[in-house]
PDB file of C-alpha atoms in Angstrom:
ATOM      1  CA  MET A  24     111.927  54.664 138.651  1.00 79.00           C
ATOM      2  CA  LEU A  25     109.794  55.815 135.906  1.00 79.00           C
ATOM      3  CA  ILE A  26     109.554  59.243 137.897  1.00 82.00           C
ATOM      4  CA  ALA A  27     113.332  59.414 138.070  1.00 85.00           C
ATOM      5  CA  TRP A  28     113.972  58.078 134.180  1.00 83.00           C
ATOM      6  CA  ALA A  29     110.956  60.943 133.110  1.00 83.00           C
ATOM      7  CA  TRP A  30     112.809  63.593 135.086  1.00 86.00           C
ATOM      8  CA  VAL A  31     116.160  63.146 133.721  1.00 86.00           C
ATOM      9  CA  PHE A  32     114.912  63.280 130.124  1.00 85.00           C
ATOM     10  CA  LEU A  33     112.940  66.396 131.028  1.00 85.00           C
ATOM     11  CA  ARG A  34     116.069  67.835 132.575  1.00 87.00           C
ATOM     12  CA  SER A  35     117.981  66.732 129.035  1.00 88.00           C
ATOM     13  CA  VAL A  36     115.354  68.257 127.173  1.00 85.00           C
ATOM     14  CA  ASP A  37     116.233  71.863 129.070  1.00 85.00           C
ATOM     15  CA  ILE A  38     119.803  71.299 128.475  1.00 88.00           C
ATOM     16  CA  ALA A  39     119.667  70.559 124.590  1.00 86.00           C
ATOM     17  CA  LYS A  40     117.363  73.920 124.579  1.00 82.00           C
ATOM     18  CA  HIS A  41     119.899  76.051 126.807  1.00 84.00           C
ATOM     19  CA  ARG A  42     122.832  74.905 124.289  1.00 85.00           C
ATOM     20  CA  LEU A  43     120.642  75.432 121.106  1.00 81.00           C
ATOM     21  CA  SER A  44     119.767  78.538 121.884  1.00 79.00           C
ATOM     22  CA  GLU A  45     123.360  79.691 122.479  1.00 81.00           C
ATOM     23  CA  ARG A  46     124.814  78.217 119.336  1.00 80.00           C
ATOM     24  CA  PHE A  47     121.803  80.046 117.045  1.00 72.00           C
ATOM     25  CA  ILE A  48     122.710  83.135 119.219  1.00 74.00           C
ATOM     26  CA  ALA A  49     126.463  82.254 118.131  1.00 76.00           C
ATOM     27  CA  GLN A  50     125.406  82.332 114.779  1.00 70.00           C
ATOM     28  CA  GLU A  51     123.245  85.139 114.357  1.00 66.00           C
ATOM     29  CA  LYS A  52     120.075  83.418 114.181  1.00 64.00           C
ATOM     30  CA  PRO A  53     117.843  84.530 116.956  1.00 64.00           C
ATOM     31  CA  GLN A  54     114.217  84.004 115.267  1.00 62.00           C
ATOM     32  CA  ALA A  55     115.459  80.268 115.556  1.00 64.00           C
ATOM     33  CA  VAL A  56     115.281  80.357 119.164  1.00 68.00           C
ATOM     34  CA  PHE A  57     111.746  80.995 119.115  1.00 66.00           C
ATOM     35  CA  LEU A  58     111.008  77.737 117.856  1.00 67.00           C
ATOM     36  CA  LEU A  59     113.194  75.904 120.540  1.00 71.00           C
ATOM     37  CA  ARG A  60     110.510  76.752 123.136  1.00 71.00           C
ATOM     38  CA  PRO A  61     107.143  74.896 121.500  1.00 68.00           C
ATOM     39  CA  ALA A  62     109.825  72.243 120.041  1.00 72.00           C
ATOM     40  CA  SER A  63     111.075  71.260 123.663  1.00 78.00           C
ATOM     41  CA  ASN A  64     107.585  71.925 124.848  1.00 75.00           C
ATOM     42  CA  VAL A  65     106.116  68.907 122.275  1.00 74.00           C
ATOM     43  CA  ILE A  66     109.266  66.423 123.434  1.00 83.00           C
ATOM     44  CA  LYS A  67     108.315  66.901 127.055  1.00 83.00           C
ATOM     45  CA  MET A  68     104.704  65.882 126.376  1.00 81.00           C
ATOM     46  CA  LEU A  69     105.461  62.854 124.472  1.00 82.00           C
ATOM     47  CA  ILE A  70     108.583  62.057 127.637  1.00 84.00           C
ATOM     48  CA  VAL A  71     105.307  62.288 130.136  1.00 84.00           C
ATOM     49  CA  ILE A  72     102.642  60.405 127.944  1.00 79.00           C
ATOM     50  CA  ILE A  73     105.091  57.434 127.329  1.00 81.00           C
ATOM     51  CA  ALA A  74     106.200  57.536 131.050  1.00 82.00           C
ATOM     52  CA  ILE A  75     102.434  57.041 132.114  1.00 80.00           C
ATOM     53  CA  LEU A  76     102.017  54.609 129.393  1.00 77.00           C
ATOM     54  CA  LEU A  77     104.591  52.426 131.079  1.00 78.00           C
ATOM     55  CA  TRP A  78     103.341  52.862 134.337  1.00 79.00           C
ATOM     56  CA  PHE A  79      99.674  51.738 133.425  1.00 74.00           C
ATOM     57  CA  GLU A  80     101.809  48.625 132.181  1.00 73.00           C
ATOM     58  CA  ASN A  81     103.163  47.976 135.101  1.00 75.00           C
ATOM     59  CA  LEU A  82      99.575  48.145 136.590  1.00 71.00           C
ATOM     60  CA  GLY A  83      98.285  45.601 134.392  1.00 70.00           C
ATOM     61  CA  PHE A  84      96.851  47.769 132.052  1.00 65.00           C
ATOM     62  CA  SER A  85      96.908  46.902 128.583  1.00 66.00           C
ATOM     63  CA  ALA A  86      98.975  49.649 126.420  1.00 59.00           C
ATOM     64  CA  THR A  87      97.972  48.391 122.949  1.00 64.00           C
ATOM     65  CA  THR A  88      94.573  49.300 123.869  1.00 62.00           C
ATOM     66  CA  LEU A  89      95.711  52.661 125.212  1.00 59.00           C
ATOM     67  CA  LEU A  90      97.177  53.687 122.326  1.00 59.00           C
ATOM     68  CA  ALA A  91      94.494  52.457 120.235  1.00 60.00           C
ATOM     69  CA  GLY A  92      92.062  54.580 122.018  1.00 59.00           C
ATOM     70  CA  LEU A  93      94.724  57.926 121.918  1.00 58.00           C
ATOM     71  CA  GLY A  94      95.186  57.077 117.789  1.00 60.00           C
ATOM     72  CA  ILE A  95      91.218  57.506 117.594  1.00 56.00           C
ATOM     73  CA  GLY A  96      91.562  60.663 119.886  1.00 56.00           C
ATOM     74  CA  GLY A  97      94.451  61.976 118.316  1.00 57.00           C
ATOM     75  CA  LEU A  98      92.843  61.329 114.744  1.00 53.00           C
ATOM     76  CA  ALA A  99      89.753  63.451 115.927  1.00 55.00           C
ATOM     77  CA  ILE A 100      91.943  65.859 117.185  1.00 55.00           C
ATOM     78  CA  ALA A 101      94.457  66.656 114.185  1.00 54.00           C
ATOM     79  CA  LEU A 102      91.094  66.885 111.623  1.00 53.00           C
ATOM     80  CA  ALA A 103      89.817  69.635 113.790  1.00 54.00           C
ATOM     81  CA  ALA A 104      93.110  71.296 114.590  1.00 57.00           C
ATOM     82  CA  GLN A 105      94.003  71.045 110.788  1.00 67.00           C
ATOM     83  CA  LYS A 106      94.163  74.857 110.229  1.00 73.00           C
ATOM     84  CA  THR A 107      96.547  75.156 113.538  1.00 73.00           C
ATOM     85  CA  VAL A 108      98.742  72.506 112.291  1.00 72.00           C
ATOM     86  CA  GLU A 109      99.337  74.447 108.868  1.00 79.00           C
ATOM     87  CA  ASN A 110      99.886  77.898 111.018  1.00 77.00           C
ATOM     88  CA  ILE A 111     102.261  75.885 112.932  1.00 76.00           C
ATOM     89  CA  ILE A 112     103.486  74.710 110.195  1.00 78.00           C
ATOM     90  CA  GLY A 113     103.809  78.166 108.398  1.00 80.00           C
ATOM     91  CA  ALA A 114     105.641  79.427 111.478  1.00 78.00           C
ATOM     92  CA  ILE A 115     108.481  76.936 110.977  1.00 76.00           C
ATOM     93  CA  THR A 116     108.920  77.740 107.433  1.00 78.00           C
ATOM     94  CA  LEU A 117     109.005  81.685 108.218  1.00 80.00           C
ATOM     95  CA  TYR A 118     111.686  80.929 110.903  1.00 75.00           C
ATOM     96  CA  VAL A 119     113.854  78.591 108.967  1.00 73.00           C
ATOM     97  CA  SER A 120     113.663  80.307 105.287  1.00 74.00           C
ATOM     98  CA  ALA A 121     113.427  84.117 107.274  1.00 77.00           C
ATOM     99  CA  PRO A 122     112.191  85.386 104.390  1.00 82.00           C
ATOM    100  CA  VAL A 123     111.521  88.336 107.044  1.00 85.00           C
ATOM    101  CA  ARG A 124     112.481  88.791 110.280  1.00 82.00           C
ATOM    102  CA  ILE A 125     111.277  90.880 113.422  1.00 82.00           C
ATOM    103  CA  GLY A 126     111.347  94.243 112.727  1.00 84.00           C
ATOM    104  CA  SER A 127     111.588  94.016 109.262  1.00 86.00           C
ATOM    105  CA  LEU A 128     110.083  96.497 107.232  1.00 87.00           C
ATOM    106  CA  CYS A 129     107.955  94.584 104.590  1.00 89.00           C
ATOM    107  CA  LYS A 130     105.051  94.630 102.048  1.00 90.00           C
ATOM    108  CA  PHE A 131     103.257  91.691 101.861  1.00 88.00           C
ATOM    109  CA  GLY A 132     100.136  92.103  99.502  1.00 83.00           C
ATOM    110  CA  ALA A 133      99.107  95.440  99.566  1.00 84.00           C
ATOM    111  CA  ASN A 134     100.051  96.838 102.757  1.00 88.00           C
ATOM    112  CA  VAL A 135     103.249  97.874 104.414  1.00 90.00           C
ATOM    113  CA  GLY A 136     104.491  97.269 107.657  1.00 91.00           C
ATOM    114  CA  THR A 137     107.112  96.127 110.538  1.00 91.00           C
ATOM    115  CA  ILE A 138     107.162  92.435 112.086  1.00 90.00           C
ATOM    116  CA  GLU A 139     106.562  93.038 115.153  1.00 88.00           C
ATOM    117  CA  GLU A 140     105.833  88.890 116.133  1.00 84.00           C
ATOM    118  CA  ILE A 141     105.812  85.703 114.847  1.00 82.00           C
ATOM    119  CA  GLY A 142     103.605  83.629 116.603  1.00 79.00           C
ATOM    120  CA  LEU A 143     102.780  79.868 116.263  1.00 76.00           C
ATOM    121  CA  ARG A 144      98.986  81.135 114.903  1.00 82.00           C
ATOM    122  CA  ALA A 145      99.739  84.374 113.131  1.00 87.00           C
ATOM    123  CA  THR A 146     101.705  86.949 112.392  1.00 88.00           C
ATOM    124  CA  ARG A 147     101.847  90.301 113.861  1.00 90.00           C
ATOM    125  CA  ILE A 148     102.512  93.482 111.714  1.00 92.00           C
ATOM    126  CA  ARG A 149     102.674  97.202 112.545  1.00 92.00           C
ATOM    127  CA  THR A 150     101.252  99.188 109.417  1.00 91.00           C
ATOM    128  CA  LEU A 151     102.858 102.554 108.583  1.00 85.00           C
ATOM    129  CA  ASP A 152      99.330 104.027 110.304  1.00 88.00           C
ATOM    130  CA  ARG A 153     100.413 102.579 113.525  1.00 89.00           C
ATOM    131  CA  SER A 154      97.376 100.198 113.033  1.00 92.00           C
ATOM    132  CA  VAL A 155      98.579  96.163 113.765  1.00 92.00           C
ATOM    133  CA  ILE A 156      97.133  93.082 111.629  1.00 91.00           C
ATOM    134  CA  TYR A 157      97.160  89.884 112.223  1.00 92.00           C
ATOM    135  CA  VAL A 158      97.739  87.517 109.420  1.00 91.00           C
ATOM    136  CA  ALA A 159      98.131  83.834 109.618  1.00 90.00           C
ATOM    137  CA  ASN A 160     100.966  81.815 109.552  1.00 87.00           C
ATOM    138  CA  ALA A 161      99.371  79.703 106.583  1.00 86.00           C
ATOM    139  CA  LYS A 162      98.575  82.433 104.795  1.00 89.00           C
ATOM    140  CA  PHE A 163     101.010  84.827 105.372  1.00 89.00           C
ATOM    141  CA  VAL A 164     104.006  82.585 104.060  1.00 85.00           C
ATOM    142  CA  ASP A 165     102.644  82.382 100.811  1.00 86.00           C
ATOM    143  CA  MET A 166     102.005  85.776 100.004  1.00 86.00           C
ATOM    144  CA  HIS A 167     104.266  87.959  97.887  1.00 87.00           C
ATOM    145  CA  LEU A 168     106.674  89.510 100.383  1.00 87.00           C
ATOM    146  CA  GLU A 169     109.098  92.224  99.764  1.00 87.00           C
ATOM    147  CA  ASN A 170     111.671  92.714 102.386  1.00 88.00           C
ATOM    148  CA  ILE A 171     112.321  96.757 102.451  1.00 86.00           C
ATOM    149  CA  SER A 172     114.839  96.476 105.194  1.00 83.00           C
ATOM    150  CA  GLU A 173     117.251  94.156 103.634  1.00 84.00           C
ATOM    151  CA  ARG A 174     117.762  96.771 100.604  1.00 85.00           C
ATOM    152  CA  GLU A 175     121.310  98.418 100.791  1.00 87.00           C
ATOM    153  CA  ARG A 176     120.217 101.616  98.799  1.00 90.00           C
ATOM    154  CA  ILE A 177     117.006 103.419  98.088  1.00 90.00           C
ATOM    155  CA  ALA A 178     116.183 104.611  94.486  1.00 90.00           C
ATOM    156  CA  PHE A 179     115.575 107.947  93.343  1.00 91.00           C
ATOM    157  CA  ARG A 180     113.598 107.643  89.938  1.00 91.00           C
ATOM    158  CA  PRO A 181     111.999 110.947  89.618  1.00 90.00           C
ATOM    159  CA  ASN A 182     108.931 110.597  86.566  1.00 88.00           C
ATOM    160  CA  LEU A 183     109.841 113.485  84.311  1.00 89.00           C
ATOM    161  CA  MET A 184     107.793 114.275  81.489  1.00 90.00           C
ATOM    162  CA  LEU A 185     108.835 117.732  79.687  1.00 91.00           C
ATOM    163  CA  SER A 186     106.514 119.372  77.522  1.00 89.00           C
ATOM    164  CA  ALA A 187     106.298 118.650  74.160  1.00 86.00           C
ATOM    165  CA  GLN A 188     107.339 121.824  72.764  1.00 88.00           C
ATOM    166  CA  THR A 189     110.618 121.672  74.454  1.00 88.00           C
ATOM    167  CA  LYS A 190     113.445 122.482  71.875  1.00 91.00           C
ATOM    168  CA  GLN A 191     115.971 120.155  71.609  1.00 91.00           C
ATOM    169  CA  VAL A 192     118.879 122.281  72.538  1.00 93.00           C
ATOM    170  CA  ASP A 193     117.345 123.261  75.648  1.00 91.00           C
ATOM    171  CA  LEU A 194     116.478 119.447  76.286  1.00 92.00           C
ATOM    172  CA  GLN A 195     120.211 118.677  75.581  1.00 93.00           C
ATOM    173  CA  SER A 196     121.359 121.252  77.983  1.00 94.00           C
ATOM    174  CA  PHE A 197     119.107 119.987  80.902  1.00 93.00           C
ATOM    175  CA  ILE A 198     119.726 116.251  80.597  1.00 92.00           C
ATOM    176  CA  ASN A 199     123.730 117.408  80.655  1.00 93.00           C
ATOM    177  CA  ALA A 200     122.825 119.544  83.870  1.00 93.00           C
ATOM    178  CA  CYS A 201     120.714 116.675  85.356  1.00 93.00           C
ATOM    179  CA  LYS A 202     123.676 113.947  84.978  1.00 92.00           C
ATOM    180  CA  GLN A 203     126.176 116.565  86.435  1.00 92.00           C
ATOM    181  CA  LEU A 204     123.835 116.903  89.123  1.00 92.00           C
ATOM    182  CA  LEU A 205     123.827 113.163  90.357  1.00 92.00           C
ATOM    183  CA  ASP A 206     127.162 112.649  89.446  1.00 91.00           C
ATOM    184  CA  ASP A 207     128.702 115.567  91.968  1.00 90.00           C
ATOM    185  CA  HIS A 208     126.127 113.927  94.319  1.00 90.00           C
ATOM    186  CA  GLU A 209     127.927 112.768  97.289  1.00 90.00           C
ATOM    187  CA  HIS A 210     125.289 110.717  98.441  1.00 91.00           C
ATOM    188  CA  ILE A 211     124.378 108.940  95.073  1.00 91.00           C
ATOM    189  CA  CYS A 212     126.129 105.765  93.470  1.00 89.00           C
ATOM    190  CA  ALA A 213     127.879 106.031  91.085  1.00 86.00           C
ATOM    191  CA  ASP A 214     126.513 103.193  89.374  1.00 84.00           C
ATOM    192  CA  PRO A 215     124.471 102.781  87.894  1.00 87.00           C
ATOM    193  CA  CYS A 216     123.036 106.443  87.653  1.00 89.00           C
ATOM    194  CA  ARG A 217     122.178 107.647  84.279  1.00 91.00           C
ATOM    195  CA  VAL A 218     119.666 109.965  82.766  1.00 91.00           C
ATOM    196  CA  LYS A 219     118.261 109.398  79.365  1.00 91.00           C
ATOM    197  CA  PHE A 220     115.966 110.596  76.971  1.00 92.00           C
ATOM    198  CA  LYS A 221     113.648 107.950  76.856  1.00 90.00           C
ATOM    199  CA  GLY A 222     111.202 108.941  74.326  1.00 88.00           C
ATOM    200  CA  PHE A 223     107.966 110.525  72.717  1.00 87.00           C
ATOM    201  CA  THR A 224     104.343 110.318  73.768  1.00 84.00           C
ATOM    202  CA  PRO A 225     101.910 112.589  71.568  1.00 81.00           C
ATOM    203  CA  TRP A 226     101.895 115.394  74.363  1.00 80.00           C
ATOM    204  CA  ALA A 227     105.417 115.160  76.563  1.00 89.00           C
ATOM    205  CA  LEU A 228     108.966 114.014  76.255  1.00 91.00           C
ATOM    206  CA  GLN A 229     110.069 111.193  78.465  1.00 92.00           C
ATOM    207  CA  ILE A 230     113.183 111.451  80.624  1.00 91.00           C
ATOM    208  CA  ASP A 231     114.580 108.431  82.265  1.00 92.00           C
ATOM    209  CA  VAL A 232     116.095 108.967  85.399  1.00 92.00           C
ATOM    210  CA  LEU A 233     118.035 105.885  87.668  1.00 91.00           C
ATOM    211  CA  SER A 234     119.874 106.813  90.589  1.00 92.00           C
ATOM    212  CA  TYR A 235     120.455 105.214  94.008  1.00 93.00           C
ATOM    213  CA  VAL A 236     120.526 106.862  97.359  1.00 92.00           C
ATOM    214  CA  ASN A 237     123.744 105.262  98.932  1.00 91.00           C
ATOM    215  CA  THR A 238     121.772 105.214 102.231  1.00 88.00           C
ATOM    216  CA  THR A 239     119.269 102.791 104.512  1.00 84.00           C
ATOM    217  CA  ASP A 240     118.121 105.900 106.803  1.00 84.00           C
ATOM    218  CA  PHE A 241     114.783 107.037 104.760  1.00 83.00           C
ATOM    219  CA  ALA A 242     115.097 109.949 106.961  1.00 85.00           C
ATOM    220  CA  LEU A 243     118.168 111.108 105.625  1.00 90.00           C
ATOM    221  CA  TYR A 244     117.019 109.579 101.895  1.00 89.00           C
ATOM    222  CA  MET A 245     114.125 112.180 102.549  1.00 91.00           C
ATOM    223  CA  GLU A 246     116.260 115.035 102.888  1.00 92.00           C
ATOM    224  CA  VAL A 247     118.788 113.437  99.994  1.00 92.00           C
ATOM    225  CA  ILE A 248     116.029 113.439  97.756  1.00 92.00           C
ATOM    226  CA  GLU A 249     114.088 117.136  98.722  1.00 94.00           C
ATOM    227  CA  GLU A 250     117.571 118.274  97.734  1.00 93.00           C
ATOM    228  CA  LEU A 251     117.947 116.892  94.411  1.00 93.00           C
ATOM    229  CA  ASN A 252     114.202 117.773  93.437  1.00 93.00           C
ATOM    230  CA  MET A 253     114.751 121.481  94.459  1.00 94.00           C
ATOM    231  CA  ALA A 254     118.080 121.499  92.048  1.00 93.00           C
ATOM    232  CA  ILE A 255     116.415 119.551  89.523  1.00 92.00           C
ATOM    233  CA  LEU A 256     113.210 122.478  89.303  1.00 93.00           C
ATOM    234  CA  GLY A 257     116.521 125.090  89.262  1.00 93.00           C
ATOM    235  CA  LEU A 258     117.710 123.016  86.000  1.00 92.00           C
ATOM    236  CA  LEU A 259     114.294 123.141  84.396  1.00 91.00           C
ATOM    237  CA  ASN A 260     113.880 126.881  84.745  1.00 91.00           C
ATOM    238  CA  GLU A 261     117.559 127.979  84.081  1.00 90.00           C
ATOM    239  CA  HIS A 262     117.254 125.757  81.215  1.00 90.00           C
ATOM    240  CA  ASN A 263     114.031 126.495  79.849  1.00 89.00           C
ATOM    241  CA  CYS A 264     112.046 123.652  80.205  1.00 88.00           C
ATOM    242  CA  GLU A 265     108.798 123.022  81.403  1.00 88.00           C
ATOM    243  CA  LEU A 266     106.592 119.812  82.934  1.00 88.00           C
ATOM    244  CA  ALA A 267     103.856 118.697  80.457  1.00 86.00           C
ATOM    245  CA  LYS A 268     100.543 119.849  81.276  1.00 81.00           C
ATOM    246  CA  PRO A 269      98.691 116.726  82.357  1.00 72.00           C
ATOM    247  CA  GLU A 270      95.390 117.888  81.123  1.00 66.00           C
ATOM    248  CA  LEU A 271      96.882 117.585  77.640  1.00 55.00           C
ATOM    249  CA  ALA A 272      97.272 113.737  78.331  1.00 52.00           C
ATOM    250  CA  GLN A 273      93.335 113.849  78.724  1.00 54.00           C
ATOM    251  CA  LEU A 274      92.645 115.565  75.219  1.00 50.00           C
ATOM    252  CA  THR A 275      95.094 113.126  73.470  1.00 51.00           C
ATOM    253  CA  SER A 276      93.711 110.387  75.006  1.00 50.00           C
TER     254      SER A 276
END
């Protein structure tokens, strides 16, 4: 009878796991499916342990004594496996809160890479150099995570420092032409889009450019900014503007 009931409960766990998997996939939460396997294994293990205790009880052994022994042994195992438990909790946090997902390009610490796997112990990340970094989940979940894949557009903010000798009329005409260039470009978002004379330094004039390329495709973004940079270079020549010389900054510092 114990074997029959244990088999019924084990199969019930499998059915519940299958139903929850279908529900999570329908709700577009595929990462939660990865948690079902270890969770179901833990539940099955508890069912088997309870069945074994009941079996020993029927054979005449004291279940209380067995539980006390298991409790002491379990405490020792829990102390030894503290880091493992922390990593498992970290994995659950990553799956539930989902700051990053499998396939996400993210910045963590000083590194940038693509999430390939979120395991029970560590997260596997493929860097831009094509190397693989394994970060313990307990450490990874506490990091400052920047999910680059979730951006809906990419910023274009060229660092324009013009020569301090630039004339006012040339500076104004360059700013107007640069703003018109961004406004007319089909891939640049209309708002925000600005080109402003930000201020002075002892060796340069600061031009603040803020605009966004309306794409998440990095290859297209590189093509657009190359086109824009070439056009801005042409505008500098056209309006008698020169970029500031970095060596002047060292002389004035």
